Amino acid sequence: MKQIPGIEARKGGLEMRWGTTTAVVALAVCGAQQAYGQTVTRYDFDVAAGPRRQVIQTIAGIAGADVSFADAADKGLDQVVGPVRGNLTLAQALREALAGSKWFVETAGNGQVRIARSGGNADIIVTGRRDPLRKEDSNLLTRSDTPLKDTPGTIVSVTQSVLATQNTTSLNEAIRNLPGVTYTPGPPSQISSRGDSTRGASFTNGLRNSIAGGDAPTIDVESIEVLKGPSSVLTGTSVAGGLVNLNPKRATGTSLPQFDFGVGSNDYIRGSVDVGGTISESDRLYWRFVGLSEHADRQSNGGQNPHSYAASAIFGYRDNGWKIDASSQVYDTRIVYGKLYYADPTTNTVQPVTIFSNDNNYYKTRSLSQNLGVERDLVTSEAFTLRLRSRMRYQYAEQTLQNQLYQGKYNFGGAIGIIDLVTGNNSFSKNYQFSSSSDLYAKLETGSVTQQFIVAFDYSWQKINQIASGYSALVPFQPLPSLGSIPDSSNPNRNELRATRKDYGLVIQDQISWGPFHALLSARQTWYDLTSRQVFYPYLINNDADQRISKLLPTGGLVFSATKWASIYYTYQKAVTPPNLGVRTYRGAPFPAAISTGHEAGVKLELFGGRLSVTGDYFRKDNNNYPLIDPAHPGFYIPGPGQKSEGFEINQSGKITPTLFLQSGFAYTTSRSATPLVSAPRYQANAWLLKSFTLGDRQQLDIGFGGNYQSNVNLVKTDSLTGITTYPKFPNKYVRFDAAVGYTYGPYKLNLTVNNLFDRFNIYTPLVANSLYQGVGREFRLVFTAALPKSR
């Protein structure tokens, strides 16, 4: 079995309905030359008193945005206001400029700032955007939107805007942008960092996804982020290799209609759409639709007929202190495997599996999900905010798997000699997943001290039903079996698995900001409950796999802002990871859970006027109860001493110049014990560089180039006869270079990308010595995009 925001402030606590105004102020990012008016980045404002229009223009100029007025004759714009001084966000500065008026500011999400005014018959009008190429805040570690500079931990991310420059629509291709993170095809797909794996777990908006959900398309996400190190604040039971979170797109009434059409190698064809609009201006009710259809005859590294179809209907509501986001998503993906290879220890080379073809192996996922997020301000004033927040996610997923694997060569001696062992696996799974989180958020500002206090409860329930069948053959002693068919309840030799898993917890957390210090203190009581029943027809076995876990898990961190552009931090995290279902002890007792402890210290820099973020960290991670094969009882496990890893990372994201974007990183990871880390590259490096050139009026040329490197990894191999375990070095490194050229003319763009530019032979990060999947070969995609003007 697979293992299983922004704060809206109103002066004086006024409760006002979104209305309209005769004046319109628009703050927008001005192409590649603009900086970012995001909601969390702070600027040094020293704006003298003056007419409101002049003060707003000055504020916008400092934050790097353009300003226009729909009704320049509005008398409210001539009222003298100010001064506005201090280290403030764009939203905070605008609130001071609007103090005493009927205008008010809301941070609408995705870095947008909106202004509205009560009364009148028109809408308002301020929109400021952050740099779309990087994400500068996160809630993965703090449960509330916090600037990464003030977050005591390492979070790496990639935005949809970067993915668009690479013509990327899949999670596995998006992962290559995340420093120190590796990908191995599933199911479940393994995403790993710091020497450990996610075990197939991923999250959407902080809520757990279905384990049968596969690699979901990324066309409807705003960004993808990974929190490094053991995590328990947000998720309960740990995903030890990092918390992978998808931030979905929202309907805010500001997105531009966009249509894509693409072609590529291997008869690739693609069409996508992202459109939105307003249902009710007066009620601040918006809609958005995102869709994708892509298909190829095959992929360059093997496998036939990959496809991905996805559609999301998204709704947003902002009125009377409410923030409501709702969406429905459906997708159908067919992921095919690359060609199979194995590591030959006699020659220390990687060899192709030639006794059968893997081209028809695949796993297919169909998913339907519903998402709802609700926020309500209960109390708002100058010094105190009390907010109720709740999120829910339901997902139903079906997964079909057909896979034939190579297990290696075996010397049976005698007349049989050296033969090949081939196994196959066919399965059909249904998974029901419900996740929710509710909390009370309080923010108190008293003098120089600001506290953000959270009391939260989260709950995740999932149920999986799986029918599987397997087979094996000794070739050439036995004939090579066919792929087989997907099993159902009529198969006489089948494996049926029924499991129910519950993760839930209570979190108490406090964030304290005092001058240059920002502290995070959190305690989580987490519970885990797994009930499993497995039947291998016609025999009943493995019904002793029930697990119960109850742990108190602390998290703490401290950030010290040494200067306005540099800070140092330390964080401590503790997490619990349940054992895999198939890990059993000889006496039948449940295998103990692994407790992970992480320490991390580092420095965060905001360089080139805040355009470029740099993080450097040193980490140490320990866990216990690592499963080792029981030498006295093969097929069973005993708790081992665990893994101890350490290393350092350097990550960069942002613009070196207004027209040169860089996202890159380097990670070094090693074991602190005699046992090496398995499937964990010691050295990893990645980079994506994007340079923009202005060619003329409304014309731009974008050139992108990047690459990925992973050093050799260690594998684990246990001799079935002697029980001796060794850790051979995998002979191949992973090296890949990619390139892109984009030409923009007004609202139209033509973007050409070439993956694996030099067509180098690569193997995805291996987990075993056999059944190794080839990485993508050279392939190209050409995508035409039309981003049409938005009509209000």
PDB file of N, CA, C and O in Angstrom, residues 5 15 27 78 147 182 189 280 304 328 340 406 435 445 450 453 463 483 491 574 631 650 689 708 715 745-746 765:
ATOM      1  N   PRO A   5      -4.772  36.032   5.906  1.00  0.00           N
ATOM      2  CA  PRO A   5      -3.699  36.497   5.044  1.00  0.00           C
ATOM      3  C   PRO A   5      -3.883  37.865   4.980  1.00  0.00           C
ATOM      4  O   PRO A   5      -4.729  38.373   5.464  1.00  0.00           O
ATOM      5  N   GLU A  15     -17.341  49.304  10.220  1.00  0.00           N
ATOM      6  CA  GLU A  15     -17.814  48.187   9.419  1.00  0.00           C
ATOM      7  C   GLU A  15     -18.504  48.762   8.204  1.00  0.00           C
ATOM      8  O   GLU A  15     -19.578  49.345   8.302  1.00  0.00           O
ATOM      9  N   LEU A  27      -2.924  51.206  -9.052  1.00  0.00           N
ATOM     10  CA  LEU A  27      -1.500  50.939  -8.896  1.00  0.00           C
ATOM     11  C   LEU A  27      -1.212  49.660  -9.641  1.00  0.00           C
ATOM     12  O   LEU A  27      -1.810  48.644  -9.363  1.00  0.00           O
ATOM     13  N   ASP A  78      -8.135  66.049  -3.302  1.00  0.00           N
ATOM     14  CA  ASP A  78      -7.471  67.320  -3.021  1.00  0.00           C
ATOM     15  C   ASP A  78      -7.354  67.605  -1.534  1.00  0.00           C
ATOM     16  O   ASP A  78      -6.719  68.586  -1.135  1.00  0.00           O
ATOM     17  N   PRO A 147       6.393  37.638   5.979  1.00  0.00           N
ATOM     18  CA  PRO A 147       7.502  37.823   5.037  1.00  0.00           C
ATOM     19  C   PRO A 147       8.578  36.767   5.268  1.00  0.00           C
ATOM     20  O   PRO A 147       8.892  36.421   6.418  1.00  0.00           O
ATOM     21  N   THR A 182      14.593  16.875  -4.814  1.00  0.00           N
ATOM     22  CA  THR A 182      14.666  15.898  -5.890  1.00  0.00           C
ATOM     23  C   THR A 182      13.309  15.253  -6.114  1.00  0.00           C
ATOM     24  O   THR A 182      12.434  15.282  -5.245  1.00  0.00           O
ATOM     25  N   SER A 189       4.678   9.502  -6.114  1.00  0.00           N
ATOM     26  CA  SER A 189       5.905  10.201  -6.473  1.00  0.00           C
ATOM     27  C   SER A 189       6.607  10.687  -5.211  1.00  0.00           C
ATOM     28  O   SER A 189       5.962  11.155  -4.273  1.00  0.00           O
ATOM     29  N   SER A 280     -20.727  40.497  -9.324  1.00  0.00           N
ATOM     30  CA  SER A 280     -21.415  41.642  -8.745  1.00  0.00           C
ATOM     31  C   SER A 280     -20.381  42.619  -8.227  1.00  0.00           C
ATOM     32  O   SER A 280     -19.637  42.303  -7.285  1.00  0.00           O
ATOM     33  N   GLN A 304       3.901   5.764 -23.596  1.00  0.00           N
ATOM     34  CA  GLN A 304       2.993   6.168 -24.654  1.00  0.00           C
ATOM     35  C   GLN A 304       1.768   6.886 -24.113  1.00  0.00           C
ATOM     36  O   GLN A 304       1.249   6.546 -23.066  1.00  0.00           O
ATOM     37  N   SER A 328     -13.872  24.507  -7.345  1.00  0.00           N
ATOM     38  CA  SER A 328     -14.089  23.103  -7.703  1.00  0.00           C
ATOM     39  C   SER A 328     -13.062  22.743  -8.765  1.00  0.00           C
ATOM     40  O   SER A 328     -12.876  23.487  -9.732  1.00  0.00           O
ATOM     41  N   LEU A 340      13.298   1.664 -18.687  1.00  0.00           N
ATOM     42  CA  LEU A 340      13.862   1.063 -17.480  1.00  0.00           C
ATOM     43  C   LEU A 340      15.337   0.724 -17.666  1.00  0.00           C
ATOM     44  O   LEU A 340      15.758   0.256 -18.723  1.00  0.00           O
ATOM     45  N   TYR A 406      11.659  -4.662 -13.266  1.00  0.00           N
ATOM     46  CA  TYR A 406      12.811  -5.559 -13.334  1.00  0.00           C
ATOM     47  C   TYR A 406      13.462  -5.598 -11.960  1.00  0.00           C
ATOM     48  O   TYR A 406      13.799  -4.555 -11.389  1.00  0.00           O
ATOM     49  N   SER A 435     -10.092  17.266   4.568  1.00  0.00           N
ATOM     50  CA  SER A 435      -9.167  17.986   5.439  1.00  0.00           C
ATOM     51  C   SER A 435      -9.775  19.324   5.814  1.00  0.00           C
ATOM     52  O   SER A 435     -10.463  19.955   4.999  1.00  0.00           O
ATOM     53  N   GLU A 445      -1.230  45.151  18.975  1.00  0.00           N
ATOM     54  CA  GLU A 445      -0.103  46.063  18.853  1.00  0.00           C
ATOM     55  C   GLU A 445      -0.091  46.993  20.051  1.00  0.00           C
ATOM     56  O   GLU A 445      -1.035  47.773  20.268  1.00  0.00           O
ATOM     57  N   THR A 450       4.390  43.774  18.900  1.00  0.00           N
ATOM     58  CA  THR A 450       3.231  43.229  18.191  1.00  0.00           C
ATOM     59  C   THR A 450       3.179  41.732  18.426  1.00  0.00           C
ATOM     60  O   THR A 450       4.184  41.029  18.260  1.00  0.00           O
ATOM     61  N   PHE A 453      -1.370  35.906  17.908  1.00  0.00           N
ATOM     62  CA  PHE A 453      -1.672  34.709  18.680  1.00  0.00           C
ATOM     63  C   PHE A 453      -2.693  33.868  17.926  1.00  0.00           C
ATOM     64  O   PHE A 453      -3.681  34.400  17.406  1.00  0.00           O
ATOM     65  N   LYS A 463      -9.856   7.712   3.471  1.00  0.00           N
ATOM     66  CA  LYS A 463     -10.211   6.309   3.364  1.00  0.00           C
ATOM     67  C   LYS A 463      -9.768   5.800   2.006  1.00  0.00           C
ATOM     68  O   LYS A 463     -10.043   6.437   0.979  1.00  0.00           O
ATOM     69  N   LEU A 483       1.437  -7.863 -19.574  1.00  0.00           N
ATOM     70  CA  LEU A 483       1.234  -6.808 -18.585  1.00  0.00           C
ATOM     71  C   LEU A 483       0.094  -7.112 -17.632  1.00  0.00           C
ATOM     72  O   LEU A 483       0.070  -6.647 -16.505  1.00  0.00           O
ATOM     73  N   ASN A 491     -11.255 -11.137  -9.487  1.00  0.00           N
ATOM     74  CA  ASN A 491      -9.966 -11.811  -9.579  1.00  0.00           C
ATOM     75  C   ASN A 491      -9.787 -12.770  -8.408  1.00  0.00           C
ATOM     76  O   ASN A 491      -9.865 -12.353  -7.238  1.00  0.00           O
ATOM     77  N   LYS A 574      10.247  19.837  15.862  1.00  0.00           N
ATOM     78  CA  LYS A 574      10.130  18.436  16.234  1.00  0.00           C
ATOM     79  C   LYS A 574       8.883  17.879  15.547  1.00  0.00           C
ATOM     80  O   LYS A 574       7.850  18.551  15.481  1.00  0.00           O
ATOM     81  N   PRO A 631      17.592  -9.549  11.394  1.00  0.00           N
ATOM     82  CA  PRO A 631      18.484 -10.619  10.912  1.00  0.00           C
ATOM     83  C   PRO A 631      18.017 -12.006  11.329  1.00  0.00           C
ATOM     84  O   PRO A 631      18.321 -12.992  10.653  1.00  0.00           O
ATOM     85  N   ILE A 650      22.264  27.354   0.024  1.00  0.00           N
ATOM     86  CA  ILE A 650      22.243  28.756  -0.386  1.00  0.00           C
ATOM     87  C   ILE A 650      21.182  28.891  -1.465  1.00  0.00           C
ATOM     88  O   ILE A 650      21.229  28.184  -2.478  1.00  0.00           O
ATOM     89  N   LEU A 689      17.889  31.509 -15.144  1.00  0.00           N
ATOM     90  CA  LEU A 689      18.228  32.904 -15.389  1.00  0.00           C
ATOM     91  C   LEU A 689      17.366  33.409 -16.530  1.00  0.00           C
ATOM     92  O   LEU A 689      17.289  32.775 -17.594  1.00  0.00           O
ATOM     93  N   ASN A 708      20.306  21.843 -13.966  1.00  0.00           N
ATOM     94  CA  ASN A 708      20.197  21.091 -12.718  1.00  0.00           C
ATOM     95  C   ASN A 708      21.350  20.101 -12.624  1.00  0.00           C
ATOM     96  O   ASN A 708      21.738  19.489 -13.625  1.00  0.00           O
ATOM     97  N   LEU A 715      22.774   3.810  -2.752  1.00  0.00           N
ATOM     98  CA  LEU A 715      21.623   2.918  -2.725  1.00  0.00           C
ATOM     99  C   LEU A 715      21.753   1.981  -1.534  1.00  0.00           C
ATOM    100  O   LEU A 715      22.802   1.901  -0.885  1.00  0.00           O
ATOM    101  N   TYR A 745       4.751  40.888 -28.053  1.00  0.00           N
ATOM    102  CA  TYR A 745       4.311  42.081 -28.773  1.00  0.00           C
ATOM    103  C   TYR A 745       2.933  42.447 -28.248  1.00  0.00           C
ATOM    104  O   TYR A 745       1.948  41.778 -28.536  1.00  0.00           O
ATOM    105  N   GLY A 746       2.881  43.486 -27.434  1.00  0.00           N
ATOM    106  CA  GLY A 746       1.609  43.868 -26.833  1.00  0.00           C
ATOM    107  C   GLY A 746       1.081  42.744 -25.961  1.00  0.00           C
ATOM    108  O   GLY A 746       1.787  42.208 -25.103  1.00  0.00           O
ATOM    109  N   THR A 765      16.280  10.428  -9.664  1.00  0.00           N
ATOM    110  CA  THR A 765      16.903  10.062  -8.395  1.00  0.00           C
ATOM    111  C   THR A 765      16.500   8.649  -7.993  1.00  0.00           C
ATOM    112  O   THR A 765      15.332   8.375  -7.719  1.00  0.00           O
TER     113      THR A 765
END
